[in-house]
PDB file of C-alpha atoms and ligand atoms in Angstrom:
ATOM      1  CA  UNK A   1      -0.067   0.059   0.026  1.00 71.00           C
ATOM      2  CA  UNK A   2       0.991   3.616  -0.426  1.00 72.00           C
ATOM      3  CA  UNK A   3       2.336   5.537   2.642  1.00 78.00           C
ATOM      4  CA  UNK A   4      -0.056   7.763   4.406  1.00 83.00           C
ATOM      5  CA  UNK A   5       0.036  11.462   2.987  1.00 82.00           C
ATOM      6  CA  UNK A   6       1.779  13.858   5.450  1.00 82.00           C
ATOM      7  CA  UNK A   7       0.930  17.027   3.652  1.00 82.00           C
ATOM      8  CA  UNK A   8      -2.010  18.265   1.519  1.00 84.00           C
ATOM      9  CA  UNK A   9      -0.168  17.477  -1.727  1.00 81.00           C
ATOM     10  CA  UNK A  10       3.340  16.738  -3.041  1.00 74.00           C
ATOM     11  CA  UNK A  11       3.315  17.570  -6.836  1.00 73.00           C
ATOM     12  CA  UNK A  12       6.226  15.784  -8.454  1.00 71.00           C
ATOM     13  CA  UNK A  13       9.235  18.098  -9.110  1.00 74.00           C
ATOM     14  CA  UNK A  14      10.666  17.975 -12.640  1.00 74.00           C
ATOM     15  CA  UNK A  15      13.342  15.213 -12.924  1.00 76.00           C
ATOM     16  CA  UNK A  16      16.499  16.125 -10.968  1.00 71.00           C
ATOM     17  CA  UNK A  17      15.163  19.371  -9.546  1.00 73.00           C
ATOM     18  CA  UNK A  18      14.928  18.163  -5.898  1.00 66.00           C
ATOM     19  CA  UNK A  19      12.337  19.608  -3.561  1.00 66.00           C
ATOM     20  CA  UNK A  20      10.947  18.091  -0.316  1.00 65.00           C
ATOM     21  CA  UNK A  21      11.123  14.289   0.070  1.00 65.00           C
ATOM     22  CA  UNK A  22       8.046  12.163   0.386  1.00 68.00           C
ATOM     23  CA  UNK A  23       6.925  11.375   3.015  1.00 73.00           C
ATOM     24  CA  UNK A  24       8.010  14.005   5.358  1.00 76.00           C
ATOM     25  CA  UNK A  25      10.760  16.569   5.027  1.00 83.00           C
ATOM     26  CA  UNK A  26      14.436  16.043   4.107  1.00 83.00           C
ATOM     27  CA  UNK A  27      16.729  15.206   7.094  1.00 84.00           C
ATOM     28  CA  UNK A  28      19.651  17.135   8.386  1.00 84.00           C
ATOM     29  CA  UNK A  29      22.955  15.003   8.694  1.00 85.00           C
ATOM     30  CA  UNK A  30      22.866  13.108  12.079  1.00 85.00           C
ATOM     31  CA  UNK A  31      26.494  14.479  12.743  1.00 89.00           C
ATOM     32  CA  UNK A  32      24.742  17.968  13.209  1.00 89.00           C
ATOM     33  CA  UNK A  33      21.821  16.870  15.310  1.00 90.00           C
ATOM     34  CA  UNK A  34      21.848  18.232  18.943  1.00 94.00           C
ATOM     35  CA  UNK A  35      19.702  17.607  21.891  1.00 95.00           C
ATOM     36  CA  UNK A  36      17.842  20.940  21.381  1.00 95.00           C
ATOM     37  CA  UNK A  37      16.450  19.568  18.130  1.00 93.00           C
ATOM     38  CA  UNK A  38      14.215  17.320  20.331  1.00 94.00           C
ATOM     39  CA  UNK A  39      13.294  20.122  22.585  1.00 97.00           C
ATOM     40  CA  UNK A  40      10.284  22.484  22.146  1.00 97.00           C
ATOM     41  CA  UNK A  41       9.618  25.500  24.520  1.00 98.00           C
ATOM     42  CA  UNK A  42       6.941  27.436  22.711  1.00 97.00           C
ATOM     43  CA  UNK A  43       4.168  25.987  24.789  1.00 98.00           C
ATOM     44  CA  UNK A  44       5.443  27.535  28.093  1.00 98.00           C
ATOM     45  CA  UNK A  45       3.477  30.538  26.928  1.00 97.00           C
ATOM     46  CA  UNK A  46       0.007  30.670  25.361  1.00 96.00           C
ATOM     47  CA  UNK A  47      -1.244  32.637  22.426  1.00 98.00           C
ATOM     48  CA  UNK A  48      -3.427  35.748  22.870  1.00 98.00           C
ATOM     49  CA  UNK A  49      -7.066  35.280  23.148  1.00 98.00           C
ATOM     50  CA  UNK A  50      -7.764  38.830  22.497  1.00 98.00           C
ATOM     51  CA  UNK A  51      -9.646  38.361  19.116  1.00 97.00           C
ATOM     52  CA  UNK A  52     -13.154  37.727  17.785  1.00 96.00           C
ATOM     53  CA  UNK A  53     -13.015  33.977  18.724  1.00 98.00           C
ATOM     54  CA  UNK A  54     -11.605  34.507  22.197  1.00 98.00           C
ATOM     55  CA  UNK A  55      -9.108  31.775  21.375  1.00 98.00           C
ATOM     56  CA  UNK A  56      -5.456  31.280  20.617  1.00 98.00           C
ATOM     57  CA  UNK A  57      -3.786  28.136  19.331  1.00 98.00           C
ATOM     58  CA  UNK A  58       0.080  27.639  19.440  1.00 98.00           C
ATOM     59  CA  UNK A  59       0.971  24.973  17.028  1.00 98.00           C
ATOM     60  CA  UNK A  60       3.607  22.334  17.684  1.00 98.00           C
ATOM     61  CA  UNK A  61       3.759  20.646  14.350  1.00 96.00           C
ATOM     62  CA  UNK A  62       6.753  19.740  12.259  1.00 94.00           C
ATOM     63  CA  UNK A  63       6.838  23.236  10.806  1.00 93.00           C
ATOM     64  CA  UNK A  64       7.346  24.834  14.387  1.00 95.00           C
ATOM     65  CA  UNK A  65       9.243  21.825  15.822  1.00 95.00           C
ATOM     66  CA  UNK A  66      11.471  20.107  13.200  1.00 93.00           C
ATOM     67  CA  UNK A  67      12.507  17.235  15.461  1.00 93.00           C
ATOM     68  CA  UNK A  68       9.039  15.767  14.911  1.00 93.00           C
ATOM     69  CA  UNK A  69       9.842  14.918  11.293  1.00 90.00           C
ATOM     70  CA  UNK A  70       9.009  11.278  10.534  1.00 88.00           C
ATOM     71  CA  UNK A  71       7.885  10.557  14.080  1.00 91.00           C
ATOM     72  CA  UNK A  72       4.074  10.719  13.530  1.00 92.00           C
ATOM     73  CA  UNK A  73       3.245  12.931  16.503  1.00 95.00           C
ATOM     74  CA  UNK A  74       2.538  16.567  17.312  1.00 97.00           C
ATOM     75  CA  UNK A  75       1.033  18.820  19.972  1.00 98.00           C
ATOM     76  CA  UNK A  76      -0.808  22.153  20.098  1.00 98.00           C
ATOM     77  CA  UNK A  77      -1.621  24.387  23.104  1.00 98.00           C
ATOM     78  CA  UNK A  78      -5.174  25.894  22.921  1.00 98.00           C
ATOM     79  CA  UNK A  79      -5.993  29.016  25.112  1.00 98.00           C
ATOM     80  CA  UNK A  80      -9.592  30.027  25.585  1.00 98.00           C
ATOM     81  CA  UNK A  81     -10.977  33.116  27.194  1.00 98.00           C
ATOM     82  CA  UNK A  82     -14.283  32.691  29.096  1.00 98.00           C
ATOM     83  CA  UNK A  83     -16.891  32.189  26.323  1.00 98.00           C
ATOM     84  CA  UNK A  84     -14.057  31.695  23.796  1.00 98.00           C
ATOM     85  CA  UNK A  85     -14.347  29.053  21.073  1.00 98.00           C
ATOM     86  CA  UNK A  86     -11.584  27.257  18.933  1.00 98.00           C
ATOM     87  CA  UNK A  87     -14.104  27.346  16.029  1.00 98.00           C
ATOM     88  CA  UNK A  88     -15.264  24.306  13.977  1.00 98.00           C
ATOM     89  CA  UNK A  89     -12.502  22.605  12.137  1.00 98.00           C
ATOM     90  CA  UNK A  90     -11.110  19.298  11.133  1.00 98.00           C
ATOM     91  CA  UNK A  91      -7.769  17.561  10.686  1.00 98.00           C
ATOM     92  CA  UNK A  92      -7.571  15.473   7.537  1.00 96.00           C
ATOM     93  CA  UNK A  93      -4.438  13.585   8.679  1.00 95.00           C
ATOM     94  CA  UNK A  94      -4.888  12.916  12.460  1.00 96.00           C
ATOM     95  CA  UNK A  95      -7.059  11.877  15.442  1.00 97.00           C
ATOM     96  CA  UNK A  96      -6.686  14.438  18.152  1.00 98.00           C
ATOM     97  CA  UNK A  97      -6.529  13.914  21.975  1.00 98.00           C
ATOM     98  CA  UNK A  98      -7.722  16.861  23.922  1.00 99.00           C
ATOM     99  CA  UNK A  99      -6.314  17.070  27.435  1.00 99.00           C
ATOM    100  CA  UNK A 100      -7.556  19.885  29.523  1.00 98.00           C
ATOM    101  CA  UNK A 101      -4.938  21.354  31.822  1.00 98.00           C
ATOM    102  CA  UNK A 102      -6.770  24.523  33.182  1.00 98.00           C
ATOM    103  CA  UNK A 103     -10.509  25.259  33.489  1.00 98.00           C
ATOM    104  CA  UNK A 104     -13.346  23.540  31.666  1.00 98.00           C
ATOM    105  CA  UNK A 105     -14.435  23.316  28.091  1.00 98.00           C
ATOM    106  CA  UNK A 106     -17.255  21.815  26.061  1.00 99.00           C
ATOM    107  CA  UNK A 107     -15.555  19.669  23.432  1.00 99.00           C
ATOM    108  CA  UNK A 108     -17.602  18.102  20.625  1.00 98.00           C
ATOM    109  CA  UNK A 109     -17.381  16.512  17.146  1.00 98.00           C
ATOM    110  CA  UNK A 110     -19.935  15.288  14.497  1.00 98.00           C
ATOM    111  CA  UNK A 111     -19.667  11.713  13.091  1.00 97.00           C
ATOM    112  CA  UNK A 112     -20.208  10.835   9.417  1.00 97.00           C
ATOM    113  CA  UNK A 113     -23.676   9.741  10.449  1.00 97.00           C
ATOM    114  CA  UNK A 114     -24.382  13.191  11.660  1.00 98.00           C
ATOM    115  CA  UNK A 115     -24.266  12.363  15.348  1.00 98.00           C
ATOM    116  CA  UNK A 116     -22.991  14.956  17.639  1.00 98.00           C
ATOM    117  CA  UNK A 117     -20.855  13.727  20.554  1.00 98.00           C
ATOM    118  CA  UNK A 118     -19.858  16.237  23.135  1.00 98.00           C
ATOM    119  CA  UNK A 119     -18.652  16.445  26.759  1.00 98.00           C
ATOM    120  CA  UNK A 120     -17.790  19.120  29.237  1.00 98.00           C
ATOM    121  CA  UNK A 121     -14.092  18.262  29.932  1.00 98.00           C
ATOM    122  CA  UNK A 122     -12.297  19.520  33.044  1.00 98.00           C
ATOM    123  CA  UNK A 123      -8.756  19.871  34.516  1.00 98.00           C
ATOM    124  CA  UNK A 124      -6.930  16.527  34.057  1.00 98.00           C
ATOM    125  CA  UNK A 125      -9.577  15.019  31.841  1.00 98.00           C
ATOM    126  CA  UNK A 126      -9.317  13.998  28.181  1.00 98.00           C
ATOM    127  CA  UNK A 127     -11.552  13.737  25.172  1.00 98.00           C
ATOM    128  CA  UNK A 128     -10.692  12.239  21.702  1.00 98.00           C
ATOM    129  CA  UNK A 129     -11.688  13.479  18.272  1.00 98.00           C
ATOM    130  CA  UNK A 130     -11.648  10.906  15.685  1.00 97.00           C
ATOM    131  CA  UNK A 131      -9.596  11.646  12.488  1.00 97.00           C
ATOM    132  CA  UNK A 132     -11.106  13.958  10.029  1.00 97.00           C
ATOM    133  CA  UNK A 133     -14.285  14.983  11.948  1.00 98.00           C
ATOM    134  CA  UNK A 134     -15.563  18.517  12.476  1.00 98.00           C
ATOM    135  CA  UNK A 135     -14.904  19.573  16.018  1.00 99.00           C
ATOM    136  CA  UNK A 136     -14.489  22.502  18.477  1.00 99.00           C
ATOM    137  CA  UNK A 137     -13.620  23.531  22.101  1.00 99.00           C
ATOM    138  CA  UNK A 138     -15.826  26.090  23.866  1.00 99.00           C
ATOM    139  CA  UNK A 139     -14.901  27.529  27.224  1.00 98.00           C
ATOM    140  CA  UNK A 140     -18.025  27.170  29.389  1.00 98.00           C
ATOM    141  CA  UNK A 141     -16.229  28.092  32.544  1.00 97.00           C
ATOM    142  CA  UNK A 142     -15.967  31.604  34.264  1.00 97.00           C
ATOM    143  CA  UNK A 143     -12.150  31.816  33.802  1.00 98.00           C
ATOM    144  CA  UNK A 144      -9.483  31.256  31.175  1.00 98.00           C
ATOM    145  CA  UNK A 145      -9.136  27.608  29.972  1.00 98.00           C
ATOM    146  CA  UNK A 146      -6.199  25.701  28.443  1.00 98.00           C
ATOM    147  CA  UNK A 147      -5.903  22.454  26.740  1.00 98.00           C
ATOM    148  CA  UNK A 148      -2.931  20.469  25.190  1.00 98.00           C
ATOM    149  CA  UNK A 149      -4.017  18.749  22.017  1.00 98.00           C
ATOM    150  CA  UNK A 150      -1.946  15.764  20.791  1.00 98.00           C
ATOM    151  CA  UNK A 151      -2.145  14.366  17.293  1.00 98.00           C
ATOM    152  CA  UNK A 152      -0.909  11.129  15.562  1.00 96.00           C
ATOM    153  CA  UNK A 153       0.652  13.155  12.672  1.00 94.00           C
ATOM    154  CA  UNK A 154       3.569  15.462  12.407  1.00 94.00           C
ATOM    155  CA  UNK A 155       1.409  17.748  10.291  1.00 94.00           C
ATOM    156  CA  UNK A 156      -2.248  17.050  10.964  1.00 96.00           C
ATOM    157  CA  UNK A 157      -3.475  19.796   8.628  1.00 96.00           C
ATOM    158  CA  UNK A 158      -6.474  21.998   9.714  1.00 98.00           C
ATOM    159  CA  UNK A 159      -9.564  22.929   7.680  1.00 98.00           C
ATOM    160  CA  UNK A 160     -11.632  25.692   9.482  1.00 98.00           C
ATOM    161  CA  UNK A 161     -15.164  25.255   8.287  1.00 98.00           C
ATOM    162  CA  UNK A 162     -16.219  28.952   8.072  1.00 98.00           C
ATOM    163  CA  UNK A 163     -12.863  29.847   6.342  1.00 97.00           C
ATOM    164  CA  UNK A 164     -12.819  27.009   4.005  1.00 98.00           C
ATOM    165  CA  UNK A 165     -16.308  27.685   2.698  1.00 98.00           C
ATOM    166  CA  UNK A 166     -16.566  31.439   3.010  1.00 98.00           C
ATOM    167  CA  UNK A 167     -13.065  32.594   2.939  1.00 98.00           C
ATOM    168  CA  UNK A 168     -11.434  30.516   0.175  1.00 97.00           C
ATOM    169  CA  UNK A 169      -9.296  32.211  -2.458  1.00 97.00           C
ATOM    170  CA  UNK A 170     -10.373  32.587  -5.132  1.00 97.00           C
ATOM    171  CA  UNK A 171     -13.989  32.586  -3.709  1.00 97.00           C
ATOM    172  CA  UNK A 172     -16.472  29.699  -4.072  1.00 98.00           C
ATOM    173  CA  UNK A 173     -19.277  31.183  -6.240  1.00 98.00           C
ATOM    174  CA  UNK A 174     -22.209  32.751  -4.042  1.00 98.00           C
ATOM    175  CA  UNK A 175     -24.682  30.613  -6.171  1.00 98.00           C
ATOM    176  CA  UNK A 176     -22.932  27.402  -5.097  1.00 98.00           C
ATOM    177  CA  UNK A 177     -22.949  28.419  -1.375  1.00 98.00           C
ATOM    178  CA  UNK A 178     -26.528  29.742  -1.553  1.00 98.00           C
ATOM    179  CA  UNK A 179     -27.816  26.484  -3.031  1.00 98.00           C
ATOM    180  CA  UNK A 180     -25.650  24.287  -0.644  1.00 98.00           C
ATOM    181  CA  UNK A 181     -27.067  26.131   2.385  1.00 98.00           C
ATOM    182  CA  UNK A 182     -30.522  26.754   0.980  1.00 98.00           C
ATOM    183  CA  UNK A 183     -30.348  30.480   1.715  1.00 98.00           C
ATOM    184  CA  UNK A 184     -30.327  33.773  -0.154  1.00 97.00           C
ATOM    185  CA  UNK A 185     -27.049  34.889  -1.707  1.00 97.00           C
ATOM    186  CA  UNK A 186     -27.339  37.994   0.571  1.00 98.00           C
ATOM    187  CA  UNK A 187     -26.691  35.768   3.656  1.00 98.00           C
ATOM    188  CA  UNK A 188     -23.744  34.184   1.807  1.00 98.00           C
ATOM    189  CA  UNK A 189     -22.278  37.647   1.194  1.00 97.00           C
ATOM    190  CA  UNK A 190     -22.678  38.539   4.854  1.00 97.00           C
ATOM    191  CA  UNK A 191     -20.843  35.513   6.002  1.00 97.00           C
ATOM    192  CA  UNK A 192     -18.139  35.947   3.443  1.00 98.00           C
ATOM    193  CA  UNK A 193     -17.551  39.561   4.702  1.00 96.00           C
ATOM    194  CA  UNK A 194     -16.617  38.010   8.098  1.00 95.00           C
ATOM    195  CA  UNK A 195     -14.330  35.327   6.632  1.00 95.00           C
ATOM    196  CA  UNK A 196     -12.156  37.215   4.111  1.00 83.00           C
ATOM    197  CA  UNK A 197      -8.327  37.485   5.159  1.00 74.00           C
ATOM    198  CA  UNK A 198      -6.585  40.614   5.719  1.00 57.00           C
TER     199      UNK A 198
HETATM  200  C1  GLV B   1      -7.784  21.743  18.680  1.00 88.36           C
HETATM  201  O1  GLV B   1      -8.792  21.403  18.255  1.00 88.36           O
HETATM  202  C2  GLV B   1      -6.549  21.778  17.952  1.00 88.36           C
HETATM  203  O2  GLV B   1      -6.717  21.378  16.810  1.00 88.36           O
HETATM  204  O3  GLV B   1      -5.443  22.203  18.505  1.00 88.36           O
HETATM  205 MN1   MN B   2      -8.509  20.296  16.408  1.00 88.36          MN
END
């Protein structure tokens, strides 16, 4: 069988022109590898939650932490202000284990059968999101909340629902979205106005 994809795509480079290896990224020579290559400190601090979602994710994937290359794991830190949400998204390449370190959050996902599974998860407790399914974390407590999220991929990939549908570049035609959601194009334009980058 083919190896599992570890990135969205890997268009073949013209013969002899190099480019990233598949799967994963090229390795540095082992003679130059040092202990710090296996160390990651960025999660000692959280990301700001001072934004429209009230949430901040600090990624710890292979792009941030090169020592993870080919090891099949990665870890994020998720910070949520009271009422903050890490908005609906999915990971095409990984299951996600959500371990709550501070506070309490509603964690939920929707299965391929359209069933919504969710739980209020508190300090020291965990919840698992099966690979590829749409999910969120929502701070239902009165104070800041924090989770560490662990993945069985060095680069899980993330598709934010609202951004993917209403903020894609170039745009998905309004008519396609209006038909898909069974609403007027005006409503699509309104949602698009909130999801454009920049
Ligand atoms: C949380 O859902 C995350 O992807 O880090
Ligand atoms: Mn996630």
